[in-house]
Protein backbone atom coordinates (compact mmCIF):
# COMPACT_ATOMS: atom_id res chain seq x y z
CA UNK A 1 0.00 0.00 0.00
CA UNK A 2 1.37 3.42 -0.93
CA UNK A 3 1.48 6.43 1.34
CA UNK A 4 -1.13 8.09 -0.87
CA UNK A 5 -3.57 5.18 -0.52
CA UNK A 6 -2.96 5.14 3.23
CA UNK A 7 -3.58 8.90 3.53
CA UNK A 8 -6.81 8.84 1.55
CA UNK A 9 -7.94 5.53 3.08
CA UNK A 10 -7.46 6.60 6.70
CA UNK A 11 -9.00 10.07 6.16
CA UNK A 12 -12.09 8.69 4.41
CA UNK A 13 -12.50 5.72 6.78
CA UNK A 14 -12.30 7.90 9.92
CA UNK A 15 -14.67 10.55 8.56
CA UNK A 16 -17.16 7.92 7.32
CA UNK A 17 -16.99 6.06 10.65
CA UNK A 18 -17.53 9.26 12.60
CA UNK A 19 -20.43 10.30 10.32
CA UNK A 20 -22.16 6.92 10.80
CA UNK A 21 -21.59 7.14 14.57
CA UNK A 22 -23.15 10.63 14.63
CA UNK A 23 -26.14 9.38 12.64
CA UNK A 24 -26.68 6.44 15.05
CA UNK A 25 -26.26 8.59 18.13
CA UNK A 26 -28.83 11.11 16.84
CA UNK A 27 -31.29 8.35 15.88
CA UNK A 28 -31.00 6.63 19.27
CA UNK A 29 -31.43 9.91 21.16
CA UNK A 30 -34.43 10.93 18.98
CA UNK A 31 -36.11 7.63 19.95
CA UNK A 32 -35.27 8.08 23.64
CA UNK A 33 -36.54 11.68 23.58
CA UNK A 34 -39.78 10.59 21.92
CA UNK A 35 -40.25 7.95 24.64
CA UNK A 36 -39.48 10.50 27.37
CA UNK A 37 -42.00 12.92 25.79
CA UNK A 38 -44.70 10.21 25.82
CA UNK A 39 -43.90 9.43 29.48
CA UNK A 40 -44.14 13.14 30.32
CA UNK A 41 -47.50 13.44 28.53
CA UNK A 42 -48.80 10.40 30.42
CA UNK A 43 -47.64 11.96 33.70
CA UNK A 44 -49.31 15.29 32.81
CA UNK A 45 -52.55 13.44 31.92
CA UNK A 46 -52.38 11.53 35.23
CA UNK A 47 -51.89 14.76 37.20
CA UNK A 48 -54.78 16.37 35.30
CA UNK A 49 -57.04 13.37 36.08
CA UNK A 50 -56.19 13.58 39.79
CA UNK A 51 -56.85 17.33 39.70
CA UNK A 52 -60.22 16.76 37.98
CA UNK A 53 -61.25 14.20 40.60
CA UNK A 54 -60.16 16.55 43.38
CA UNK A 55 -62.02 19.41 41.71
CA UNK A 56 -58.90 21.55 41.38
CA UNK A 57 -58.75 24.28 38.68
CA UNK A 58 -56.79 23.61 35.44
CA UNK A 59 -53.12 24.54 35.58
CA UNK A 60 -50.85 25.23 32.65
CA UNK A 61 -48.02 22.73 32.56
CA UNK A 62 -44.88 23.83 30.79
CA UNK A 63 -41.50 22.13 30.44
CA UNK B 1 -40.76 18.52 25.40
CA UNK B 2 -38.48 17.96 22.43
CA UNK B 3 -39.15 20.00 19.31
CA UNK B 4 -38.66 17.62 16.36
CA UNK B 5 -36.86 18.72 13.22
CA UNK B 6 -39.28 20.19 10.70
CA UNK B 7 -39.60 18.53 7.27
CA UNK B 8 -37.70 21.45 5.76
CA UNK B 9 -34.76 20.98 8.16
CA UNK B 10 -34.74 17.20 7.54
CA UNK B 11 -34.70 17.84 3.78
CA UNK B 12 -31.88 20.43 4.10
CA UNK B 13 -29.75 18.13 6.29
CA UNK B 14 -30.24 15.21 3.90
CA UNK B 15 -29.39 17.38 0.89
CA UNK B 16 -26.27 18.61 2.68
CA UNK B 17 -25.24 15.00 3.34
CA UNK B 18 -25.71 13.98 -0.30
CA UNK B 19 -23.95 17.07 -1.71
CA UNK B 20 -20.98 16.72 0.67
CA UNK B 21 -20.68 13.00 -0.09
CA UNK B 22 -20.70 13.66 -3.85
CA UNK B 23 -18.21 16.53 -3.60
CA UNK B 24 -15.79 14.51 -1.42
CA UNK B 25 -16.08 11.63 -3.92
CA UNK B 26 -15.32 14.03 -6.80
CA UNK B 27 -12.31 15.42 -4.93
CA UNK B 28 -10.97 11.89 -4.40
CA UNK B 29 -11.53 10.99 -8.06
CA UNK B 30 -9.82 14.17 -9.31
CA UNK B 31 -7.04 13.91 -6.73
CA UNK B 32 -6.17 10.28 -7.36
CA UNK B 33 -6.83 9.79 -11.08
CA UNK B 34 -7.22 13.06 -12.98
CA UNK B 35 -4.66 15.58 -11.67
CA UNK B 36 -1.07 15.25 -12.91
CA UNK B 37 1.91 14.37 -10.67
CA UNK B 38 4.07 17.22 -9.40
CA UNK B 39 7.55 17.97 -10.78
CA UNK B 40 9.18 17.75 -7.33
CA UNK B 41 6.88 15.61 -5.17
CA UNK B 42 5.68 13.32 -7.97
CA UNK B 43 2.53 11.39 -6.95
CA UNK B 44 2.88 12.34 -3.28
CA UNK B 45 1.43 15.73 -4.18
CA UNK B 46 -1.98 14.02 -4.34
CA UNK B 47 -2.10 14.25 -0.55
CA UNK B 48 -2.43 18.02 -0.94
CA UNK B 49 -6.09 17.53 -1.87
CA UNK B 50 -6.96 16.02 1.54
CA UNK B 51 -4.41 17.18 4.13
CA UNK B 52 -4.75 21.01 3.83
CA UNK B 53 -8.58 20.93 3.50
CA UNK B 54 -8.83 18.76 6.64
CA UNK B 55 -6.43 21.11 8.45
CA UNK B 56 -8.50 24.12 7.28
CA UNK B 57 -11.64 22.63 8.83
CA UNK B 58 -9.85 21.66 12.07
CA UNK B 59 -7.94 24.86 12.69
CA UNK B 60 -9.89 27.71 11.21
CA UNK B 61 -13.49 26.58 10.80
CA UNK B 62 -14.12 24.32 13.81
CA UNK B 63 -11.95 26.27 16.20
CA UNK B 64 -13.17 29.61 14.84
CA UNK B 65 -16.82 28.64 15.40
CA UNK B 66 -16.04 27.26 18.87
CA UNK B 67 -14.11 30.39 19.89
CA UNK B 68 -16.67 32.89 18.54
CA UNK B 69 -19.56 30.91 20.07
CA UNK B 70 -17.76 30.80 23.43
CA UNK B 71 -17.17 34.53 23.27
CA UNK B 72 -20.84 35.16 22.47
CA UNK B 73 -21.87 32.94 25.37
CA UNK B 74 -19.59 34.81 27.76
CA UNK B 75 -20.91 38.19 26.64
CA UNK B 76 -24.03 38.75 28.77
CA UNK B 77 -25.92 40.57 25.95
CA UNK B 78 -25.73 37.60 23.58
CA UNK B 79 -25.71 34.77 26.14
CA UNK B 80 -27.82 31.85 24.99
CA UNK B 81 -27.67 28.07 25.36
CA UNK B 82 -27.42 27.98 21.53
CA UNK B 83 -23.82 29.30 21.65
CA UNK B 84 -22.77 26.81 24.32
CA UNK B 85 -24.20 23.91 22.32
CA UNK B 86 -22.67 25.17 19.08
CA UNK B 87 -19.22 25.48 20.71
CA UNK B 88 -19.48 21.95 22.13
CA UNK B 89 -20.57 20.51 18.77
CA UNK B 90 -17.89 22.36 16.82
CA UNK B 91 -15.16 21.35 19.24
CA UNK B 92 -16.00 17.64 19.08
CA UNK B 93 -16.15 17.55 15.26
CA UNK B 94 -13.00 19.69 15.14
CA UNK B 95 -11.14 17.21 17.35
CA UNK B 96 -11.71 14.46 14.77
CA UNK B 97 -10.40 16.75 12.03
CA UNK B 98 -7.34 17.80 14.09
CA UNK B 99 -6.45 14.14 14.76
CA UNK B 100 -6.78 13.48 11.01
CA UNK B 101 -4.61 16.51 10.23
CA UNK B 102 -1.82 14.99 12.33
CA UNK B 103 -2.26 11.49 10.87
CA UNK B 104 -2.39 12.58 7.21
CA UNK B 105 0.53 14.95 7.87
CA UNK B 106 2.60 12.10 9.34
CA UNK B 107 1.77 9.90 6.33
CA UNK B 108 2.93 12.68 4.00
CA UNK B 109 5.96 13.47 6.17
CA UNK B 110 7.38 9.92 6.19
CA UNK B 111 8.27 9.73 2.45
CA UNK B 112 9.02 13.48 2.20
CA UNK B 113 11.14 14.09 5.31
CA UNK B 114 12.07 10.49 6.14
CA UNK B 115 10.32 10.57 9.54
CA UNK B 116 6.75 10.08 10.76
CA UNK B 117 7.13 12.76 13.39
CA UNK B 118 9.50 15.62 14.26
CA UNK B 119 9.35 18.08 17.13
CA UNK B 120 8.89 20.81 14.57
CA UNK B 121 7.05 24.06 15.43
CA UNK B 122 4.04 23.40 13.14
CA UNK B 123 3.66 19.76 14.16
CA UNK B 124 4.15 20.39 17.87
CA UNK B 125 1.73 23.34 18.00
CA UNK B 126 -0.89 21.26 16.13
CA UNK B 127 -0.40 18.36 18.56
CA UNK B 128 -0.82 20.83 21.43
CA UNK B 129 -4.08 21.96 19.82
CA UNK B 130 -5.35 18.38 19.84
CA UNK B 131 -4.45 18.05 23.55
CA UNK B 132 -6.30 21.32 24.27
CA UNK B 133 -9.35 20.09 22.35
CA UNK B 134 -9.34 16.81 24.29
CA UNK B 135 -9.05 18.87 27.48
CA UNK B 136 -12.12 20.88 26.44
CA UNK B 137 -14.09 17.68 25.82
CA UNK B 138 -13.01 16.38 29.25
CA UNK B 139 -14.18 19.67 30.83
CA UNK B 140 -17.61 19.19 29.28
CA UNK B 141 -17.95 15.76 30.87
CA UNK B 142 -17.48 17.06 34.42
CA UNK B 143 -20.94 16.87 36.01
CA UNK B 144 -22.50 19.89 37.65
CA UNK B 145 -24.51 23.00 37.03
CA UNK B 146 -25.00 23.56 33.24
CA UNK B 147 -24.25 27.29 33.52
CA UNK B 148 -21.00 26.72 35.44
CA UNK B 149 -20.03 24.07 32.87
CA UNK B 150 -20.79 26.42 29.98
CA UNK B 151 -18.68 29.17 31.61
CA UNK B 152 -15.61 27.03 32.27
CA UNK B 153 -15.85 25.48 28.78
CA UNK B 154 -16.15 28.90 27.11
CA UNK B 155 -13.09 30.16 29.00
CA UNK B 156 -11.25 26.93 28.14
CA UNK B 157 -12.08 27.32 24.43
CA UNK B 158 -10.81 30.90 24.37
CA UNK B 159 -7.56 29.93 26.11
CA UNK B 160 -7.11 27.07 23.61
CA UNK B 161 -7.83 29.42 20.69
CA UNK B 162 -4.57 31.28 21.43
CA UNK B 163 -2.78 28.28 19.89
CA UNK B 164 -4.48 28.72 16.47
CA UNK B 165 -2.46 31.79 15.31
CA UNK B 166 0.67 30.10 16.70
CA UNK B 167 -0.03 27.07 14.46
CA UNK B 168 -0.73 29.33 11.46
CA UNK B 169 2.35 31.54 11.80
CA UNK B 170 4.69 28.80 13.10
CA UNK B 171 6.11 28.27 9.60
CA UNK B 172 7.02 31.98 9.42
CA UNK B 173 8.18 32.50 13.00
CA UNK B 174 10.47 29.48 13.24
CA UNK B 175 12.59 27.44 10.84
CA UNK B 176 10.48 24.34 10.32
CA UNK B 177 10.43 21.18 8.23
CA UNK B 178 6.89 22.00 7.23
CA UNK B 179 6.49 23.96 4.00
CA UNK B 180 5.02 27.48 3.97
CA UNK B 181 1.43 28.21 3.07
CA UNK B 182 0.47 27.23 -0.49
CA UNK B 183 -2.66 29.36 -0.78
CA UNK B 184 -2.86 31.73 2.21
CA UNK B 185 0.75 32.91 1.98
CA UNK B 186 2.09 36.39 2.79
CA UNK B 187 1.64 37.65 -0.82
CA UNK B 188 -1.77 35.99 -1.16
CA UNK B 189 -0.49 34.52 -4.40
CA UNK B 190 -1.17 30.76 -4.59
CA UNK B 191 1.76 28.57 -5.70
CA UNK B 192 -0.59 26.02 -7.29
CA UNK B 193 -2.35 26.41 -10.64
CA UNK B 194 -4.70 24.86 -13.18
CA UNK B 195 -6.60 21.68 -12.43
CA UNK B 196 -4.48 21.12 -9.33
CA UNK B 197 -5.67 24.46 -7.92
CA UNK B 198 -9.31 23.71 -8.82
CA UNK B 199 -9.13 20.27 -7.22
CA UNK B 200 -7.62 21.78 -4.09
CA UNK B 201 -10.41 24.37 -4.03
CA UNK B 202 -13.00 21.61 -4.42
CA UNK B 203 -11.28 19.78 -1.56
CA UNK B 204 -11.72 22.83 0.68
CA UNK B 205 -15.40 23.16 -0.33
CA UNK B 206 -16.22 19.46 0.03
CA UNK B 207 -14.62 19.01 3.47
CA UNK B 208 -16.32 22.25 4.58
CA UNK B 209 -19.69 20.82 3.49
CA UNK B 210 -18.96 17.54 5.29
CA UNK B 211 -18.08 19.55 8.41
CA UNK B 212 -21.33 21.55 8.09
CA UNK B 213 -23.36 18.32 8.01
CA UNK B 214 -21.47 16.84 10.97
CA UNK B 215 -21.87 20.08 12.94
CA UNK B 216 -25.63 20.17 12.31
CA UNK B 217 -26.13 16.56 13.42
CA UNK B 218 -23.78 16.97 16.40
CA UNK B 219 -25.69 20.11 17.46
CA UNK B 220 -28.96 18.15 17.35
CA UNK B 221 -27.31 15.44 19.51
CA UNK B 222 -26.40 18.16 22.03
CA UNK B 223 -30.02 19.40 22.13
CA UNK B 224 -31.34 15.86 22.66
CA UNK B 225 -28.68 15.07 25.29
CA UNK B 226 -29.64 18.20 27.24
CA UNK B 227 -33.32 17.19 27.00
CA UNK B 228 -32.56 13.68 28.25
CA UNK B 229 -30.12 14.79 30.95
CA UNK B 230 -31.47 13.29 34.17
CA UNK B 231 -34.19 11.23 32.46
CA UNK B 232 -32.32 7.99 33.27
CA UNK B 233 -32.16 9.12 36.90
CA UNK B 234 -35.92 9.87 36.88
CA UNK B 235 -36.68 6.38 35.57
CA UNK B 236 -34.39 4.76 38.18
CA UNK B 237 -36.03 6.79 40.99
CA UNK B 238 -39.54 5.90 39.80
CA UNK B 239 -38.57 2.22 39.74
CA UNK B 240 -37.16 2.50 43.28
CA UNK B 241 -40.35 4.18 44.52
CA UNK B 242 -42.56 1.56 42.89
CA UNK B 243 -40.42 -1.17 44.52
CA UNK B 244 -40.87 0.61 47.86
CA UNK B 245 -44.67 0.78 47.37
CA UNK B 246 -44.78 -2.98 46.76
Tab-separated table of N, CA, C and O in Angstrom, chain A residues 13-61:
chain	number	residue	atom	x	y	z
A	13	UNK	N	-11.944	6.718	5.842
A	13	UNK	CA	-12.504	5.725	6.776
A	13	UNK	C	-12.886	6.386	8.103
A	13	UNK	O	-13.977	6.131	8.635
A	14	UNK	N	-12.005	7.242	8.624
A	14	UNK	CA	-12.298	7.897	9.916
A	14	UNK	C	-13.514	8.817	9.791
A	14	UNK	O	-14.423	8.781	10.628
A	15	UNK	N	-13.547	9.613	8.718
A	15	UNK	CA	-14.674	10.546	8.560
A	15	UNK	C	-15.993	9.799	8.336
A	15	UNK	O	-17.024	10.169	8.897
A	16	UNK	N	-15.935	8.707	7.546
A	16	UNK	CA	-17.162	7.921	7.324
A	16	UNK	C	-17.608	7.282	8.630
A	16	UNK	O	-18.803	7.303	8.968
A	17	UNK	N	-16.661	6.706	9.375
A	17	UNK	CA	-16.988	6.064	10.652
A	17	UNK	C	-17.599	7.057	11.630
A	17	UNK	O	-18.606	6.761	12.275
A	18	UNK	N	-17.023	8.244	11.688
A	18	UNK	CA	-17.534	9.264	12.603
A	18	UNK	C	-18.929	9.724	12.163
A	18	UNK	O	-19.829	9.908	13.000
A	19	UNK	N	-19.125	9.870	10.838
A	19	UNK	CA	-20.433	10.297	10.317
A	19	UNK	C	-21.510	9.260	10.657
A	19	UNK	O	-22.608	9.626	11.103
A	20	UNK	N	-21.184	7.990	10.489
A	20	UNK	CA	-22.156	6.917	10.803
A	20	UNK	C	-22.468	6.928	12.302
A	20	UNK	O	-23.626	6.808	12.718
A	21	UNK	N	-21.410	7.106	13.116
A	21	UNK	CA	-21.594	7.141	14.574
A	21	UNK	C	-22.499	8.305	14.978
A	21	UNK	O	-23.377	8.154	15.821
A	22	UNK	N	-22.294	9.466	14.345
A	22	UNK	CA	-23.146	10.634	14.630
A	22	UNK	C	-24.601	10.334	14.275
A	22	UNK	O	-25.521	10.647	15.023
A	23	UNK	N	-24.790	9.714	13.115
A	23	UNK	CA	-26.135	9.379	12.640
A	23	UNK	C	-26.841	8.439	13.627
A	23	UNK	O	-27.994	8.658	13.993
A	24	UNK	N	-26.116	7.414	14.096
A	24	UNK	CA	-26.681	6.444	15.048
A	24	UNK	C	-27.002	7.100	16.389
A	24	UNK	O	-28.040	6.844	16.980
A	25	UNK	N	-26.047	7.922	16.853
A	25	UNK	CA	-26.261	8.594	18.135
A	25	UNK	C	-27.515	9.463	18.071
A	25	UNK	O	-28.327	9.455	18.984
A	26	UNK	N	-27.673	10.236	16.992
A	26	UNK	CA	-28.832	11.113	16.839
A	26	UNK	C	-30.118	10.290	16.793
A	26	UNK	O	-31.083	10.593	17.478
A	27	UNK	N	-30.105	9.200	16.031
A	27	UNK	CA	-31.285	8.351	15.885
A	27	UNK	C	-31.720	7.760	17.228
A	27	UNK	O	-32.887	7.792	17.601
A	28	UNK	N	-30.712	7.253	17.975
A	28	UNK	CA	-31.002	6.632	19.270
A	28	UNK	C	-31.571	7.678	20.240
A	28	UNK	O	-32.553	7.430	20.933
A	29	UNK	N	-30.965	8.859	20.256
A	29	UNK	CA	-31.429	9.914	21.164
A	29	UNK	C	-32.814	10.435	20.772
A	29	UNK	O	-33.614	10.766	21.638
A	30	UNK	N	-33.090	10.507	19.442
A	30	UNK	CA	-34.428	10.931	18.984
A	30	UNK	C	-35.473	9.956	19.527
A	30	UNK	O	-36.535	10.375	20.004
A	31	UNK	N	-35.165	8.639	19.468
A	31	UNK	CA	-36.114	7.629	19.948
A	31	UNK	C	-36.309	7.757	21.461
A	31	UNK	O	-37.428	7.706	21.958
A	32	UNK	N	-35.192	7.928	22.181
A	32	UNK	CA	-35.270	8.082	23.640
A	32	UNK	C	-36.067	9.324	24.021
A	32	UNK	O	-36.887	9.281	24.944
A	33	UNK	N	-35.822	10.426	23.286
A	33	UNK	CA	-36.538	11.681	23.581
A	33	UNK	C	-38.026	11.522	23.313
A	33	UNK	O	-38.855	12.015	24.086
A	34	UNK	N	-38.360	10.809	22.232
A	34	UNK	CA	-39.778	10.590	21.915
A	34	UNK	C	-40.435	9.794	23.035
A	34	UNK	O	-41.559	10.100	23.459
A	35	UNK	N	-39.703	8.768	23.546
A	35	UNK	CA	-40.245	7.949	24.643
A	35	UNK	C	-40.425	8.792	25.916
A	35	UNK	O	-41.415	8.665	26.615
A	36	UNK	N	-39.414	9.639	26.169
A	36	UNK	CA	-39.482	10.499	27.367
A	36	UNK	C	-40.646	11.483	27.252
A	36	UNK	O	-41.339	11.762	28.232
A	37	UNK	N	-40.883	11.990	26.017
A	37	UNK	CA	-41.997	12.921	25.792
A	37	UNK	C	-43.333	12.233	26.078
A	37	UNK	O	-44.221	12.807	26.700
A	38	UNK	N	-43.455	10.967	25.601
A	38	UNK	CA	-44.700	10.208	25.816
A	38	UNK	C	-44.910	9.999	27.323
A	38	UNK	O	-46.006	10.176	27.841
A	39	UNK	N	-43.803	9.650	28.024
A	39	UNK	CA	-43.901	9.434	29.481
A	39	UNK	C	-44.329	10.718	30.186
A	39	UNK	O	-45.171	10.685	31.091
A	40	UNK	N	-43.777	11.850	29.729
A	40	UNK	CA	-44.137	13.145	30.318
A	40	UNK	C	-45.618	13.452	30.092
A	40	UNK	O	-46.322	13.910	30.999
A	41	UNK	N	-46.089	13.185	28.855
A	41	UNK	CA	-47.499	13.441	28.532
A	41	UNK	C	-48.408	12.583	29.401
A	41	UNK	O	-49.430	13.059	29.895
A	42	UNK	N	-47.995	11.311	29.591
A	42	UNK	CA	-48.797	10.401	30.419
A	42	UNK	C	-48.861	10.927	31.852
A	42	UNK	O	-49.920	10.904	32.489
A	43	UNK	N	-47.699	11.430	32.328
A	43	UNK	CA	-47.641	11.957	33.698
A	43	UNK	C	-48.533	13.187	33.835
A	43	UNK	O	-49.275	13.339	34.798
A	44	UNK	N	-48.484	14.068	32.801
A	44	UNK	CA	-49.306	15.286	32.810
A	44	UNK	C	-50.791	14.898	32.830
A	44	UNK	O	-51.587	15.443	33.592
A	45	UNK	N	-51.142	13.886	31.996
A	45	UNK	CA	-52.546	13.443	31.923
A	45	UNK	C	-52.987	12.883	33.265
A	45	UNK	O	-54.111	13.146	33.724
A	46	UNK	N	-52.067	12.134	33.926
A	46	UNK	CA	-52.377	11.532	35.229
A	46	UNK	C	-52.629	12.629	36.264
A	46	UNK	O	-53.602	12.580	37.015
A	47	UNK	N	-51.756	13.637	36.270
A	47	UNK	CA	-51.891	14.759	37.203
A	47	UNK	C	-53.205	15.483	36.949
A	47	UNK	O	-53.937	15.822	37.883
A	48	UNK	N	-53.533	15.669	35.653
A	48	UNK	CA	-54.778	16.367	35.296
A	48	UNK	C	-55.995	15.577	35.773
A	48	UNK	O	-56.975	16.156	36.259
A	49	UNK	N	-55.940	14.231	35.631
A	49	UNK	CA	-57.044	13.368	36.082
A	49	UNK	C	-57.261	13.506	37.582
A	49	UNK	O	-58.386	13.662	38.052
A	50	UNK	N	-56.132	13.461	38.323
A	50	UNK	CA	-56.193	13.579	39.787
A	50	UNK	C	-56.785	14.926	40.159
A	50	UNK	O	-57.651	15.022	41.041
A	51	UNK	N	-56.353	15.973	39.426
A	51	UNK	CA	-56.849	17.333	39.701
A	51	UNK	C	-58.337	17.431	39.431
A	51	UNK	O	-59.089	18.059	40.188
A	52	UNK	N	-58.782	16.768	38.330
A	52	UNK	CA	-60.216	16.764	37.984
A	52	UNK	C	-61.030	16.112	39.096
A	52	UNK	O	-62.068	16.643	39.514
A	53	UNK	N	-60.537	14.950	39.555
A	53	UNK	CA	-61.245	14.201	40.598
A	53	UNK	C	-61.328	15.042	41.869
A	53	UNK	O	-62.367	15.098	42.532
A	54	UNK	N	-60.200	15.733	42.156
A	54	UNK	CA	-60.163	16.549	43.382
A	54	UNK	C	-60.888	17.882	43.211
A	54	UNK	O	-61.015	18.640	44.169
A	55	UNK	N	-61.313	18.169	41.969
A	55	UNK	CA	-62.025	19.414	41.708
A	55	UNK	C	-61.128	20.641	41.703
A	55	UNK	O	-61.576	21.754	41.943
A	56	UNK	N	-59.835	20.418	41.413
A	56	UNK	CA	-58.901	21.548	41.382
A	56	UNK	C	-59.003	22.263	40.034
A	56	UNK	O	-59.343	21.646	39.011
A	57	UNK	N	-58.683	23.573	39.974
A	57	UNK	CA	-58.750	24.278	38.677
A	57	UNK	C	-57.619	23.802	37.755
A	57	UNK	O	-56.609	23.292	38.224
A	58	UNK	N	-57.825	23.999	36.423
A	58	UNK	CA	-56.790	23.609	35.441
A	58	UNK	C	-55.538	24.451	35.635
A	58	UNK	O	-55.622	25.649	35.900
A	59	UNK	N	-54.395	23.792	35.505
A	59	UNK	CA	-53.124	24.536	35.580
A	59	UNK	C	-52.366	24.308	34.286
A	59	UNK	O	-52.451	23.245	33.681
A	60	UNK	N	-51.650	25.350	33.887
A	60	UNK	CA	-50.850	25.232	32.654
A	60	UNK	C	-49.539	24.543	32.998
A	60	UNK	O	-48.843	24.978	33.925
A	61	UNK	N	-49.266	23.471	32.292
A	61	UNK	CA	-48.017	22.731	32.558
A	61	UNK	C	-47.030	23.036	31.448
A	61	UNK	O	-47.344	22.873	30.274
